[in-house]
PDB file of C-alpha atoms in Angstrom:
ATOM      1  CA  UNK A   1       0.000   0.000   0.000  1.00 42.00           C
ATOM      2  CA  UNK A   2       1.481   3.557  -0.858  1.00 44.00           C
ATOM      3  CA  UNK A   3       1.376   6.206   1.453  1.00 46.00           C
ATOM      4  CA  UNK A   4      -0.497   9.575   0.489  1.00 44.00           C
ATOM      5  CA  UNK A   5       0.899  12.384  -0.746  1.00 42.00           C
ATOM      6  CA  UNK A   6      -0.472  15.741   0.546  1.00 44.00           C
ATOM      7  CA  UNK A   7       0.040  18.399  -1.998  1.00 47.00           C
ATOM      8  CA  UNK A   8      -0.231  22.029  -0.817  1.00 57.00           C
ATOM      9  CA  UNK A   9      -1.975  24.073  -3.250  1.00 60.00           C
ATOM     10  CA  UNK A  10      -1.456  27.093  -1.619  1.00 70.00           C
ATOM     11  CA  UNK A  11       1.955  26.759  -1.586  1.00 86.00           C
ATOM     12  CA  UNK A  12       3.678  28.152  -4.387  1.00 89.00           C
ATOM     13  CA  UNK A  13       1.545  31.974  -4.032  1.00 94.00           C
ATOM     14  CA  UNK A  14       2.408  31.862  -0.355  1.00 95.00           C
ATOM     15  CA  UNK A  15       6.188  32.007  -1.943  1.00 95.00           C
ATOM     16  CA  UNK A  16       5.358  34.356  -4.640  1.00 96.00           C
ATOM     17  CA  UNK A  17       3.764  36.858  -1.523  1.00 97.00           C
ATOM     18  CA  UNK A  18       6.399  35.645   0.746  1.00 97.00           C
ATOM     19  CA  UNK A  19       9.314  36.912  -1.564  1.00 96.00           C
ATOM     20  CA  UNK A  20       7.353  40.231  -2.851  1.00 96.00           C
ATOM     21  CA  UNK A  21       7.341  41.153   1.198  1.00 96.00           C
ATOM     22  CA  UNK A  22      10.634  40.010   2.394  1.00 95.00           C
ATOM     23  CA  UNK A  23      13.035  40.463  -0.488  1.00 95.00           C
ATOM     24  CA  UNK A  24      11.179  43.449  -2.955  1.00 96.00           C
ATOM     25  CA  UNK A  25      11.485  47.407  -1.800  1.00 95.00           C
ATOM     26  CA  UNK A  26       8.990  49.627  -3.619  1.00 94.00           C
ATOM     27  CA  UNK A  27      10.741  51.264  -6.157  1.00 93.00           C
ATOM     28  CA  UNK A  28       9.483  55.047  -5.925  1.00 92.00           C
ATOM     29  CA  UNK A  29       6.337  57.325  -4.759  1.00 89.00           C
ATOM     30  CA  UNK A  30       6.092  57.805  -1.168  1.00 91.00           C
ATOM     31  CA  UNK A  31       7.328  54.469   0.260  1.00 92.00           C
ATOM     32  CA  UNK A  32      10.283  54.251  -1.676  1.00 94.00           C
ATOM     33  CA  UNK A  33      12.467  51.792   0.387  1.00 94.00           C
ATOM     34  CA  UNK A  34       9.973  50.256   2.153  1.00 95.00           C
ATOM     35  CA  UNK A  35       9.172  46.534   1.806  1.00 95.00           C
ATOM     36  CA  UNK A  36       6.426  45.721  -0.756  1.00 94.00           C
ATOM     37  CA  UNK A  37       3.001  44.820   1.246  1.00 94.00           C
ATOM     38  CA  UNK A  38       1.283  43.327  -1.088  1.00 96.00           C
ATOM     39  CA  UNK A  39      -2.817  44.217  -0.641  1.00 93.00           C
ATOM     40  CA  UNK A  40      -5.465  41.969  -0.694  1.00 94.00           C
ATOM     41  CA  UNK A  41      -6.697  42.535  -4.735  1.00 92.00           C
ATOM     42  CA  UNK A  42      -2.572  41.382  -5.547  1.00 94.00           C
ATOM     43  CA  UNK A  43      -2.843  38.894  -3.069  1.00 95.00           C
ATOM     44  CA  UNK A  44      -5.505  37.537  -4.031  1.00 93.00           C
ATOM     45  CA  UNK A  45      -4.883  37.663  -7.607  1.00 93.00           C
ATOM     46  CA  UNK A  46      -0.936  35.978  -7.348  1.00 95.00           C
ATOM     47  CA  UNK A  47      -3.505  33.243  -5.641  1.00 94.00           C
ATOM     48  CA  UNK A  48      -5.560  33.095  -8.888  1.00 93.00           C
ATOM     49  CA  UNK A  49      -3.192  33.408 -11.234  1.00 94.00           C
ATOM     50  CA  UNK A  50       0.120  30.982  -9.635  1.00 93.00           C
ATOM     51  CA  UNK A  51      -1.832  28.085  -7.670  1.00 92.00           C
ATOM     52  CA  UNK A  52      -1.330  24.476  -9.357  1.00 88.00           C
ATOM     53  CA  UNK A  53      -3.244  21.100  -9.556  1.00 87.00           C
ATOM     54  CA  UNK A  54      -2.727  18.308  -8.015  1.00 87.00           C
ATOM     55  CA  UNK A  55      -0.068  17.489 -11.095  1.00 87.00           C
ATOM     56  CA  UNK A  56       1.780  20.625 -10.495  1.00 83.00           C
ATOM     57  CA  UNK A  57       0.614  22.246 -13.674  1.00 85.00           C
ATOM     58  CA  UNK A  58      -0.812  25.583 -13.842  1.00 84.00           C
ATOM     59  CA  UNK A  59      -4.399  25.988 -14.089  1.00 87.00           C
ATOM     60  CA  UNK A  60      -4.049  29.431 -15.034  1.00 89.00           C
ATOM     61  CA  UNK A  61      -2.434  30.156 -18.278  1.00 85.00           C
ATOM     62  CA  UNK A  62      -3.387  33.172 -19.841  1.00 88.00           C
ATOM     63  CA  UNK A  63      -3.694  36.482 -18.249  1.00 87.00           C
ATOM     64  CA  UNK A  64      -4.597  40.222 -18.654  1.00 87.00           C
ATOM     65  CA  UNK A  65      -4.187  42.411 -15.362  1.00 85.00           C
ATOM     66  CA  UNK A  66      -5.919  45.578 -15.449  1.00 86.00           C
ATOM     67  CA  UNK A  67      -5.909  48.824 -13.285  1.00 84.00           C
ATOM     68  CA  UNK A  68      -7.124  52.516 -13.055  1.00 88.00           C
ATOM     69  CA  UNK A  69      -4.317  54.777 -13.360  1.00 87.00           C
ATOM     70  CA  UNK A  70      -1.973  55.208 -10.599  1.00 84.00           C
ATOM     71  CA  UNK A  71      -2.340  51.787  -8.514  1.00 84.00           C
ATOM     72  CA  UNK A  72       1.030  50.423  -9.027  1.00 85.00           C
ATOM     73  CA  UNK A  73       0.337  47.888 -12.097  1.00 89.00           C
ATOM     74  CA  UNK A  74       4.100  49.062 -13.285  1.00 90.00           C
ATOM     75  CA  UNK A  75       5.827  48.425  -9.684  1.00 92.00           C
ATOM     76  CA  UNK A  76       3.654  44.852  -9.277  1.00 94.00           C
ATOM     77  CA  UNK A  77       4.212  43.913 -12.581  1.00 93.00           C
ATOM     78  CA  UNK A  78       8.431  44.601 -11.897  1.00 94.00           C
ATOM     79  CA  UNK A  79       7.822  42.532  -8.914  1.00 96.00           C
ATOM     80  CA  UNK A  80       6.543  39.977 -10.970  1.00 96.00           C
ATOM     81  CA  UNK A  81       9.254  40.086 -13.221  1.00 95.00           C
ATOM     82  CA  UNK A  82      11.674  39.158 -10.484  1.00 96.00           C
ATOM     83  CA  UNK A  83       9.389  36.724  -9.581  1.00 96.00           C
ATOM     84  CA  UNK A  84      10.575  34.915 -12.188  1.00 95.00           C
ATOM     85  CA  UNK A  85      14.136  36.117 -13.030  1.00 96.00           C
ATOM     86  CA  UNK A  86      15.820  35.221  -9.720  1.00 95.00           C
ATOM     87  CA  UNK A  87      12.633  34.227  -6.756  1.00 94.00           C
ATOM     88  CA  UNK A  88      10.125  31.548  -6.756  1.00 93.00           C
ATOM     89  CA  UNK A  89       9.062  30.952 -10.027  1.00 93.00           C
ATOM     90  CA  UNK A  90      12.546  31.140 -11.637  1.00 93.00           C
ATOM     91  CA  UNK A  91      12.600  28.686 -14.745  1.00 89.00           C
ATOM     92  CA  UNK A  92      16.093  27.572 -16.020  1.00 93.00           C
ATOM     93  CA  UNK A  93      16.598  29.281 -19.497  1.00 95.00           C
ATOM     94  CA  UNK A  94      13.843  31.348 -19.277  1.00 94.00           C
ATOM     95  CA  UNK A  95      13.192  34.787 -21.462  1.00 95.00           C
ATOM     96  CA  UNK A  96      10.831  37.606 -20.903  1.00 94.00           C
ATOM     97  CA  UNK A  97      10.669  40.809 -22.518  1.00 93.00           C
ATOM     98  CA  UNK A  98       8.634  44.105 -21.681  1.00 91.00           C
ATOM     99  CA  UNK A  99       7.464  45.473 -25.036  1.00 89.00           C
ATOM    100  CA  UNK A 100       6.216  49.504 -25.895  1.00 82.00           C
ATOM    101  CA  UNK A 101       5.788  51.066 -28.840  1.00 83.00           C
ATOM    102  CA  UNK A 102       8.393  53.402 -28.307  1.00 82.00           C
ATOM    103  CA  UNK A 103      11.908  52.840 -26.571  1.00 80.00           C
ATOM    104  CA  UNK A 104      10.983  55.311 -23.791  1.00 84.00           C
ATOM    105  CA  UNK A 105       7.577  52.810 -23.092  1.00 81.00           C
ATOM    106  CA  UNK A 106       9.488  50.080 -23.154  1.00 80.00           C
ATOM    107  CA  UNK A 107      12.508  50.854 -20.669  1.00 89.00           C
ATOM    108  CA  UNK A 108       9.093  51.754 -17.775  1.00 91.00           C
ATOM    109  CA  UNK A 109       9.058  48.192 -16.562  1.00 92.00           C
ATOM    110  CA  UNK A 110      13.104  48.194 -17.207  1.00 94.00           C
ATOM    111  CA  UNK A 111      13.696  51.250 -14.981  1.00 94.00           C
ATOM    112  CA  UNK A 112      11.271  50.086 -12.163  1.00 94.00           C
ATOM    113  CA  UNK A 113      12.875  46.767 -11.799  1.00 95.00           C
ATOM    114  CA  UNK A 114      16.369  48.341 -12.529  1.00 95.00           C
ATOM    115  CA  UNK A 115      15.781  50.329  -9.416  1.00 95.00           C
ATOM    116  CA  UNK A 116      14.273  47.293  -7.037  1.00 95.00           C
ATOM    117  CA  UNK A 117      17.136  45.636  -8.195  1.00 95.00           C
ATOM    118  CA  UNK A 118      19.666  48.017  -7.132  1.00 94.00           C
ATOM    119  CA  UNK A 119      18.083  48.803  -3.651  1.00 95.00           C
ATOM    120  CA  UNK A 120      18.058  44.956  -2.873  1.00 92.00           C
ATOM    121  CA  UNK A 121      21.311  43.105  -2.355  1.00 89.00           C
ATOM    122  CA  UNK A 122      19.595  39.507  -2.554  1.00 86.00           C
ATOM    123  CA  UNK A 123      18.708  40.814  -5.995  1.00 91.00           C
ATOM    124  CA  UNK A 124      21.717  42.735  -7.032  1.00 91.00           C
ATOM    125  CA  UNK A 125      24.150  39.852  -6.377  1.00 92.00           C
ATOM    126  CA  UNK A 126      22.337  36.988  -8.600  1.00 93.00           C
ATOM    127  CA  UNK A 127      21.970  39.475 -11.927  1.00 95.00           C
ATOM    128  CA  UNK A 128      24.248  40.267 -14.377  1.00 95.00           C
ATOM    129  CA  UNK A 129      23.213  43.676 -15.636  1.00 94.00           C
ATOM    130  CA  UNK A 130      23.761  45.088 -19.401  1.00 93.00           C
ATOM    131  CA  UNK A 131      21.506  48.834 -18.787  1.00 91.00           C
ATOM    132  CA  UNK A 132      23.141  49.530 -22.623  1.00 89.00           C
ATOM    133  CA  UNK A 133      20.782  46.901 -24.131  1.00 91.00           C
ATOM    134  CA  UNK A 134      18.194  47.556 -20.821  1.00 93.00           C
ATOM    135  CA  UNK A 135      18.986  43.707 -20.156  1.00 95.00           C
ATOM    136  CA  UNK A 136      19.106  41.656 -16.885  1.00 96.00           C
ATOM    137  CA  UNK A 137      20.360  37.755 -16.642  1.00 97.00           C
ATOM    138  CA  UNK A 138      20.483  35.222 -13.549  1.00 96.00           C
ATOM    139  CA  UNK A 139      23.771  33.617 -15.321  1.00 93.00           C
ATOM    140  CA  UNK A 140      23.038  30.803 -12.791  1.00 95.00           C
ATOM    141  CA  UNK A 141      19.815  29.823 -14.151  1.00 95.00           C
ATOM    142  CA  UNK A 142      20.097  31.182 -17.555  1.00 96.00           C
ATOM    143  CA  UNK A 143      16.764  33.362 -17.362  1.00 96.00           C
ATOM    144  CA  UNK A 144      17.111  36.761 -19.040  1.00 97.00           C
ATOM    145  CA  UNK A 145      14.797  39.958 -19.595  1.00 96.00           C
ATOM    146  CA  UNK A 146      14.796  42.433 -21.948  1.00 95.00           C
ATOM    147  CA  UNK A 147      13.241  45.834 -22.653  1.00 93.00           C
ATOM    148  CA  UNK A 148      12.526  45.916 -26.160  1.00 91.00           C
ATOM    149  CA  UNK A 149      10.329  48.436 -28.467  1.00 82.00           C
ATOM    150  CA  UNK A 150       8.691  48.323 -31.885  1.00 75.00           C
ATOM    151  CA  UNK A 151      11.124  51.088 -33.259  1.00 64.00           C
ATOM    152  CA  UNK A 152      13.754  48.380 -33.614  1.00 54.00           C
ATOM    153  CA  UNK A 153      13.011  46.351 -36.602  1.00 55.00           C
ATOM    154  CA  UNK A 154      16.228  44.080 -35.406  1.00 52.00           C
ATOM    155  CA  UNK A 155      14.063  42.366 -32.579  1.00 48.00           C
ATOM    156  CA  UNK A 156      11.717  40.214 -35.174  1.00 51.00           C
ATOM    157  CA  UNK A 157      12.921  36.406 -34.291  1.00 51.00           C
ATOM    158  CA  UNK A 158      12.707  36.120 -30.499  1.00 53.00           C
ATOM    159  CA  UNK A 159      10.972  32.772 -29.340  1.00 50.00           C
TER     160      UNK A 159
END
């Protein structure tokens, strides 16, 4: 007979909210240095969005995140991003890339994260940073992101 095994749904957000509060700093505004509390809406949507069946595949796998103006989508979404560049959700050989029309769009997300980055040794230490090409790596893991905009007609080709 085969013992039972107990999987903890709940698990992977509680490490999602666990590293956005103990490892992030909000990147600018009023709080600028303090740790990121997540509130209950991003709580409950990392919850929504990052909890797994029993198989440990997502359930969720598409997803648009919307906001009024001026409610931090930029600074949660740069959370996010480190998410999975160097916390919890980290997947060897990764690639993400924040996209605008124009280079100035683009390097938002960039310059958010740039900044969380540089305020958080835990962070700081596991990136190799390249702000000429607005590019961050975790050489370790192999996951990369990159600012890119529609102005460059050299970025057609990424997988």
């Amino acid at each position: 007979m085969s013992a039972a095994v107990h999987y903890n749904q709940s698990a992977r957000p509680d490490q999602i909210i666990k590293f956005f509060e103990n490892v992030l700093l909000i990147p600018e505004g009023d709080k600028v240095g303090q740790q990121f509390i997540l509130d209950d809406i991003q709580k409950q949507w990392i919850v929504d969005v990052y909890t797994r069946d029993k198989f440990d595949q997502r359930i969720v796998r598409d997803v648009l995140l919307t906001m009024a103006r001026k409610n931090g989508k930029t600074a949660f979404v740069a959370g996010l991003t480190a998410v999975h560049l160097v916390g919890p959700e980290v997947f060897p050989n990764g690639q993400m890339y924040s996209v605008g029309f124009d280079r100035g769009q683009a390097e938002v997300l960039y310059n958010l994260l740039m900044k969380m980055v540089e305020m958080s040794p835990a962070l700081y230490t596991r990136l190799s940073v390249t702000p000429s090409s607005r590019r961050m790596a975790n050489i370790k893991r192999g996951t990369s992101f990159r600012a890119l905009s529609s102005e460059a007609r050299s970025h057609h080709g990424k997988s």
